[in-house]
XYZ file of C-alpha atoms in Angstrom:
368
model
C 137.735 100.116 42.427
C 140.321 101.106 39.906
C 139.853 103.499 36.997
C 142.288 104.746 34.284
C 142.997 107.775 36.507
C 143.968 105.604 39.329
C 146.209 103.332 37.273
C 147.959 106.422 35.614
C 148.364 108.005 39.144
C 150.142 104.986 40.311
C 152.460 105.075 37.342
C 153.274 108.604 38.202
C 153.625 108.224 42.029
C 157.341 108.192 41.762
C 157.330 111.603 40.379
C 156.176 113.167 43.731
C 159.655 114.086 44.755
C 160.693 115.605 41.422
C 160.773 119.373 40.955
C 157.517 120.982 39.369
C 158.299 122.430 36.067
C 154.872 124.005 35.039
C 156.056 126.458 32.527
C 159.041 125.614 30.525
C 159.997 128.966 29.181
C 160.019 130.509 32.515
C 162.251 127.606 33.908
C 164.574 128.209 31.047
C 165.182 131.674 32.480
C 162.667 133.924 30.926
C 161.182 136.905 32.692
C 158.075 136.010 34.984
C 154.953 135.856 32.973
C 153.064 139.458 33.028
C 150.330 139.120 30.548
C 146.505 138.039 29.971
C 145.303 135.103 32.127
C 142.675 132.558 30.904
C 140.083 132.527 33.503
C 138.595 129.022 33.553
C 135.479 127.205 35.272
C 135.798 123.415 35.687
C 132.571 121.568 34.855
C 132.521 118.066 36.802
C 134.385 118.074 40.167
C 135.394 114.364 40.211
C 138.664 112.685 40.324
C 140.211 114.159 37.171
C 138.510 117.685 37.638
C 140.344 117.688 40.999
C 143.808 116.757 39.435
C 143.386 119.737 36.888
C 142.244 122.017 39.757
C 145.501 121.045 41.811
C 147.639 121.467 38.664
C 146.354 124.998 37.777
C 147.509 126.368 41.045
C 151.064 126.363 39.399
C 149.813 127.864 36.177
C 151.022 131.431 35.025
C 148.671 131.790 32.198
C 145.491 129.949 33.455
C 143.520 130.369 36.722
C 140.706 128.420 38.218
C 138.000 130.880 38.930
C 134.689 128.850 38.721
C 133.106 125.448 39.127
C 129.953 123.705 37.589
C 128.577 120.748 39.734
C 125.347 118.824 40.315
C 126.630 118.235 43.995
C 126.354 121.337 46.322
C 128.755 119.719 48.947
C 131.548 119.662 46.141
C 130.811 123.286 45.353
C 131.138 124.372 48.976
C 134.473 122.524 49.286
C 135.864 123.784 46.155
C 134.697 127.482 47.119
C 136.590 127.038 50.364
C 139.737 125.398 49.020
C 140.186 127.414 46.050
C 138.906 130.796 46.930
C 136.048 130.747 44.382
C 133.335 133.393 44.733
C 129.720 132.562 45.030
C 128.921 134.246 41.684
C 131.336 131.973 39.694
C 129.361 128.726 41.008
C 126.998 126.860 38.986
C 124.648 123.915 38.771
C 123.883 122.035 35.707
C 120.466 123.657 35.710
C 121.350 127.209 35.912
C 124.826 126.877 34.140
C 123.449 128.776 30.912
C 123.512 131.958 33.153
C 127.405 131.834 32.808
C 126.802 133.751 29.570
C 126.221 136.860 31.837
C 129.433 136.358 33.935
C 132.269 138.476 32.329
C 134.772 136.873 34.739
C 134.851 133.635 33.214
C 136.599 133.060 29.671
C 136.365 129.414 29.401
C 134.730 126.094 30.652
C 136.737 122.869 31.159
C 134.302 120.041 30.466
C 135.436 117.052 32.530
C 131.933 115.102 32.729
C 131.278 111.584 31.308
C 131.792 111.153 27.437
C 128.124 110.737 26.955
C 127.402 114.390 28.363
C 130.252 116.154 26.538
C 128.278 117.092 23.444
C 125.568 118.675 25.537
C 127.903 120.645 27.906
C 130.155 121.855 25.212
C 127.424 123.040 23.111
C 125.930 124.956 25.989
C 129.270 126.327 26.847
C 129.646 127.721 23.245
C 125.957 129.139 23.237
C 127.106 130.982 26.583
C 129.754 132.610 24.600
C 132.616 130.831 26.457
C 135.619 129.065 25.020
C 135.432 125.206 25.529
C 138.110 122.633 26.718
C 136.837 119.213 26.628
C 138.237 115.983 27.898
C 138.941 113.167 25.446
C 137.438 111.437 23.805
C 135.599 114.594 22.714
C 132.240 112.758 22.226
C 130.980 109.237 21.869
C 130.934 109.343 18.053
C 132.154 111.491 15.325
C 128.656 112.856 14.354
C 128.343 114.280 17.905
C 132.107 115.728 17.610
C 131.342 117.390 14.504
C 128.201 118.929 15.982
C 130.424 120.351 18.838
C 132.817 121.803 16.437
C 130.169 123.465 14.359
C 128.426 124.929 17.300
C 131.749 126.366 18.659
C 132.547 127.953 15.151
C 129.010 129.321 14.871
C 129.426 131.011 18.330
C 133.014 132.403 17.564
C 134.522 130.530 20.447
C 137.316 128.029 20.319
C 137.105 124.221 21.225
C 140.172 122.482 22.504
C 140.497 118.965 23.712
C 142.356 117.664 26.614
C 145.282 116.053 24.887
C 148.029 116.643 27.630
C 150.470 114.390 25.767
C 150.725 116.878 22.780
C 152.704 119.197 25.230
C 154.715 116.564 27.174
C 158.512 117.155 26.614
C 159.507 113.538 25.984
C 156.790 113.005 23.512
C 157.325 116.374 21.752
C 161.150 115.547 21.486
C 160.459 112.228 19.672
C 158.129 114.139 17.435
C 160.892 116.770 16.558
C 163.492 113.828 15.966
C 160.870 112.292 13.596
C 160.167 115.584 11.509
C 163.989 115.925 11.485
C 164.323 112.547 9.793
C 166.525 111.071 12.708
C 164.549 107.706 12.464
C 164.576 107.495 8.890
C 161.512 106.229 6.971
C 158.868 105.164 9.420
C 157.917 101.700 9.183
C 155.911 100.444 12.266
C 154.228 101.644 15.446
C 153.082 99.770 18.391
C 150.630 101.227 21.051
C 149.657 99.360 24.218
C 146.991 101.020 26.432
C 145.226 99.206 29.186
C 144.577 98.436 32.818
C 142.201 96.024 34.688
C 139.151 98.149 35.734
C 137.498 97.873 39.122
C 134.077 98.739 40.289
C 131.425 97.414 37.830
C 128.949 100.082 38.676
C 131.102 103.174 37.604
C 130.149 105.238 34.698
C 132.968 103.928 32.452
C 131.176 100.682 32.171
C 127.908 102.333 31.431
C 127.150 102.409 27.514
C 125.167 105.448 27.691
C 127.521 107.566 29.628
C 130.934 106.153 28.342
C 129.799 105.341 24.708
C 131.632 102.151 24.756
C 134.378 100.635 26.964
C 138.052 100.519 27.164
C 138.495 102.048 23.736
C 136.508 105.220 24.891
C 138.771 105.537 27.768
C 142.235 104.257 27.656
C 142.315 103.126 23.935
C 142.041 106.643 22.643
C 145.753 107.089 23.798
C 146.943 104.501 21.386
C 144.812 106.009 18.511
C 145.900 109.604 18.943
C 149.607 108.250 19.798
C 149.845 106.319 16.569
C 148.948 109.592 14.609
C 151.643 111.813 16.236
C 154.267 109.271 16.482
C 153.913 108.205 12.741
C 153.166 111.662 11.671
C 150.204 110.530 9.342
C 146.658 109.824 9.621
C 145.320 106.242 8.955
C 143.404 105.200 6.073
C 142.150 101.751 7.151
C 141.688 99.706 10.133
C 140.949 96.075 10.943
C 140.110 95.047 14.507
C 139.199 91.885 16.931
C 137.079 92.354 20.036
C 137.660 89.794 22.981
C 135.242 89.716 26.103
C 135.891 87.331 28.874
C 133.397 88.595 31.303
C 130.001 89.520 29.614
C 128.340 90.297 32.833
C 130.874 93.061 33.841
C 131.281 94.243 30.084
C 127.587 94.308 28.959
C 126.544 94.843 25.315
C 128.395 97.804 23.822
C 131.018 97.863 26.549
C 134.130 96.582 25.128
C 136.564 94.849 27.131
C 139.705 94.260 24.961
C 140.046 95.221 21.245
C 143.311 94.772 19.261
C 143.429 96.882 16.115
C 145.831 97.459 13.205
C 145.998 100.754 11.393
C 147.412 101.307 7.915
C 148.844 104.692 6.764
C 149.319 106.210 3.460
C 153.099 105.632 3.350
C 152.843 102.070 4.159
C 153.411 102.203 7.737
C 151.485 99.825 9.881
C 150.417 100.082 13.538
C 149.372 97.416 15.825
C 147.594 98.466 18.890
C 145.614 97.209 21.947
C 143.065 98.599 24.266
C 141.983 96.728 27.488
C 140.331 96.888 30.591
C 141.149 93.158 31.544
C 144.941 93.491 32.578
C 147.422 95.958 33.785
C 151.043 97.039 32.843
C 150.155 98.258 29.434
C 151.326 101.764 28.649
C 153.958 101.649 25.965
C 154.567 103.244 22.566
C 157.162 101.953 20.156
C 158.186 103.491 16.754
C 160.609 101.907 14.376
C 162.252 103.510 11.322
C 164.903 102.615 8.992
C 167.613 104.576 10.782
C 166.332 103.993 14.480
C 163.663 103.536 16.953
C 161.886 105.393 19.649
C 160.136 104.055 22.838
C 157.970 105.633 25.639
C 157.441 103.446 28.602
C 155.357 104.682 30.501
C 153.980 106.571 27.397
C 150.809 108.368 28.758
C 150.989 108.124 32.453
C 150.606 111.453 34.570
C 154.397 111.067 34.916
C 157.230 110.872 34.783
C 157.205 109.839 31.246
C 160.309 107.832 30.184
C 161.793 107.547 26.895
C 164.657 106.242 24.812
C 165.666 106.227 21.334
C 168.663 104.461 19.350
C 170.630 107.531 20.496
C 170.197 106.740 24.238
C 167.840 107.796 27.017
C 165.767 110.901 26.803
C 166.271 113.294 29.579
C 163.490 115.874 29.069
C 162.038 117.980 31.816
C 159.708 116.238 34.035
C 156.592 118.469 34.208
C 153.082 118.365 35.883
C 151.187 117.422 32.486
C 148.083 119.415 33.429
C 149.855 122.455 34.342
C 151.658 122.711 31.268
C 148.642 121.757 29.242
C 146.497 124.630 30.735
C 149.363 127.231 30.448
C 149.807 126.154 26.774
C 146.039 126.113 26.193
C 145.873 129.590 27.521
C 148.416 130.664 25.056
C 146.494 129.163 22.133
C 143.192 130.922 23.277
C 144.518 134.281 24.346
C 147.498 134.787 22.002
C 146.824 132.602 19.027
C 149.828 130.268 19.749
C 150.112 126.957 18.195
C 150.297 123.612 20.031
C 153.314 121.210 18.927
C 150.422 118.802 17.754
C 147.070 120.251 17.238
C 144.663 120.145 20.046
C 141.584 121.671 18.452
C 138.199 120.098 17.895
C 138.915 118.967 14.314
C 141.803 116.769 15.763
C 139.278 115.336 18.350
C 136.801 114.636 15.604
C 139.540 112.597 13.502
C 140.065 110.299 16.651
C 136.387 109.668 16.801
C 136.235 108.841 13.160
C 138.895 106.212 13.783
C 137.081 104.913 16.937
C 133.890 104.618 14.886
C 135.697 102.499 12.169
C 137.479 100.412 14.950
C 133.962 99.483 16.303
C 132.711 98.657 12.670
C 135.680 96.440 12.003
C 135.508 94.628 15.200
C 131.668 94.154 14.666
C 132.118 93.110 10.831
C 135.408 91.264 10.732
C 136.267 93.318 7.784
C 138.861 96.067 6.784
C 137.272 99.364 7.098
C 138.413 102.296 5.239
C 139.057 105.579 7.189
C 138.281 109.027 5.667
C 139.463 111.873 7.772
């Protein structure tokens, strides 16, 4: 079996011997952090939940203090490994009681896409801040309902856009904003891997909301926006399916899509579950270019521009993400690129439009 997380983990395997730089300001010589800490419960103790939990051990501003799972054996294992008290452990059935627990500030929802809406809304009603893995929901309507619920409850909703904090990515965004590439002209985003086990939830329409587009393709969608610095206004798309048994109705195998932006920039992107070695962003401007390859793997990200190789710090993405999100929630800080629920809804509107374009064969207008 191979999932996106297995694939991205292999891309980052060579980072194992590199120094951990979880909090850049401290590594730069700032005094050790001595301020409020975001106390987090993780909902969904699968592969990625485990990765986040491990990364959080190095956080300065965020701490893993609770778990939510439907598997008692996992709860017991996490209690022992991470020192989580019984009172901070919940099942999906009794989760709503978390509202009476003052020792948990936020819940990180890392369950299948089709469950995000329910779990985030329950989190909001319990009065806890919500961090939700991407894609935030299975369509824009559900995503907006999540945003509205969190606003009504007076809690924050953040989306797990770890790349919005990754140093190589942030440096290219800085260069683009500074005009170092000149007028942007073109973007290419390639995101894909060959998926394994046909029984996994990512190939279940109800749980995943689709196929590769709802898993790996969202990286190229979101990446096109932060690399170009604009939001798209139209899309065309084409779907290819070579294995209709594995990729049933509503579960996309491969989609190529083209985005148009207000300035005239175009983007050519690909999302696939059919083949490997696709993790590359390429940006072209009148004065230069930028490339990230790998562009979204767990690390190390590698980049170069017309000025040479990028040598930004190598970080554990989830450690930096969680510390940064703690700063957003507790101190009102801003992310280099937004990570709020509205950002998540924009990506979902684009995904909805991509599916419509692939189905109809027509150019579809995007209104964000």
